[in-house]
């Protein structure tokens, strides 16, 4: 994963559907769901520009990153 740009918050704490599973699995208190754009390296070693979504919590960092769509 390269540097992410255009980072936006999609949802915070109670608005996140997976909030309970995130807290059970990783701990933390205030989870946020974010999205951004960046270059990702795929399994076949190609590099593509993609929109990526992930969850983040202070002190825990980024978790469950997912490619939503390719932009190139």
C-alpha positions as a Markdown table, in Angstrom:
| # | Residue | x | y | z |
|---|---|---|---|---|
| 1 | Unk | 0.0 | 0.0 | 0.0 |
| 2 | Unk | 1.4 | 3.4 | -1.0 |
| 3 | Unk | 0.5 | 6.8 | 0.4 |
| 4 | Unk | -3.2 | 7.4 | 0.6 |
| 5 | Unk | -4.7 | 10.7 | -0.6 |
| 6 | Unk | -8.2 | 12.2 | -0.5 |
| 7 | Unk | -8.8 | 10.5 | 2.8 |
| 8 | Unk | -12.4 | 11.0 | 4.0 |
| 9 | Unk | -14.3 | 9.8 | 7.1 |
| 10 | Unk | -17.4 | 7.7 | 6.1 |
| 11 | Unk | -18.7 | 6.8 | 9.5 |
| 12 | Unk | -17.9 | 7.1 | 13.2 |
| 13 | Unk | -18.6 | 4.7 | 16.1 |
| 14 | Unk | -22.3 | 4.0 | 16.3 |
| 15 | Unk | -22.8 | 4.4 | 12.6 |
| 16 | Unk | -20.4 | 1.5 | 11.9 |
| 17 | Unk | -22.2 | -1.8 | 11.4 |
| 18 | Unk | -19.1 | -3.9 | 12.4 |
| 19 | Unk | -18.4 | -1.9 | 15.5 |
| 20 | Unk | -19.0 | -4.8 | 18.0 |
| 21 | Unk | -16.8 | -7.2 | 16.1 |
| 22 | Unk | -14.0 | -4.6 | 15.7 |
| 23 | Unk | -14.1 | -3.9 | 19.5 |
| 24 | Unk | -14.1 | -7.7 | 20.3 |
| 25 | Unk | -11.3 | -8.5 | 17.9 |
| 26 | Unk | -9.0 | -5.5 | 18.3 |
| 27 | Unk | -10.1 | -3.5 | 21.3 |
| 28 | Unk | -10.3 | 0.3 | 21.2 |
| 29 | Unk | -13.1 | 2.6 | 21.9 |
| 30 | Unk | -13.8 | 5.1 | 19.0 |
| 31 | Unk | -13.7 | 3.4 | 15.6 |
| 32 | Unk | -13.9 | 5.3 | 12.3 |
| 33 | Unk | -14.5 | 4.0 | 8.8 |
| 34 | Unk | -12.4 | 5.9 | 6.2 |
| 35 | Unk | -11.8 | 5.9 | 2.5 |
| 36 | Unk | -9.0 | 7.1 | 0.4 |
| 37 | Unk | -7.2 | 6.8 | -3.0 |
| 38 | Unk | -3.8 | 5.2 | -3.4 |
| 39 | Unk | -1.6 | 2.8 | -5.4 |
| 40 | Unk | -1.9 | -0.9 | -4.3 |
| 41 | Unk | 0.3 | -3.9 | -5.3 |
| 42 | Unk | -1.8 | -6.9 | -6.3 |
| 43 | Unk | -0.9 | -10.6 | -5.9 |
| 44 | Unk | 0.3 | -10.7 | -9.5 |
| 45 | Unk | 2.8 | -7.8 | -8.7 |
| 46 | Unk | 0.9 | -5.3 | -10.8 |
| 47 | Unk | 0.4 | -1.8 | -9.3 |
| 48 | Unk | -3.0 | -0.1 | -9.7 |
| 49 | Unk | -4.7 | 3.1 | -8.5 |
| 50 | Unk | -7.7 | 2.1 | -6.3 |
| 51 | Unk | -10.2 | 3.4 | -3.9 |
| 52 | Unk | -9.6 | 1.7 | -0.5 |
| 53 | Unk | -11.9 | 1.5 | 2.6 |
| 54 | Unk | -10.6 | 0.6 | 6.1 |
| 55 | Unk | -11.3 | 1.0 | 9.8 |
| 56 | Unk | -9.1 | 2.9 | 12.1 |
| 57 | Unk | -8.9 | 3.5 | 15.9 |
| 58 | Unk | -6.5 | 5.6 | 17.9 |
| 59 | Unk | -3.7 | 3.5 | 19.3 |
| 60 | Unk | -4.6 | 0.5 | 17.1 |
| 61 | Unk | -4.2 | 1.8 | 13.6 |
| 62 | Unk | -5.7 | 0.7 | 10.3 |
| 63 | Unk | -7.5 | -2.6 | 10.1 |
| 64 | Unk | -9.5 | -4.6 | 7.5 |
| 65 | Unk | -8.4 | -2.7 | 4.4 |
| 66 | Unk | -10.5 | -3.4 | 1.3 |
| 67 | Unk | -10.2 | -2.4 | -2.3 |
| 68 | Unk | -13.6 | -1.0 | -3.4 |
| 69 | Unk | -12.8 | -0.1 | -7.0 |
| 70 | Unk | -10.0 | 0.4 | -9.4 |
| 71 | Unk | -9.6 | 3.9 | -10.8 |
| 72 | Unk | -7.3 | 3.4 | -13.7 |
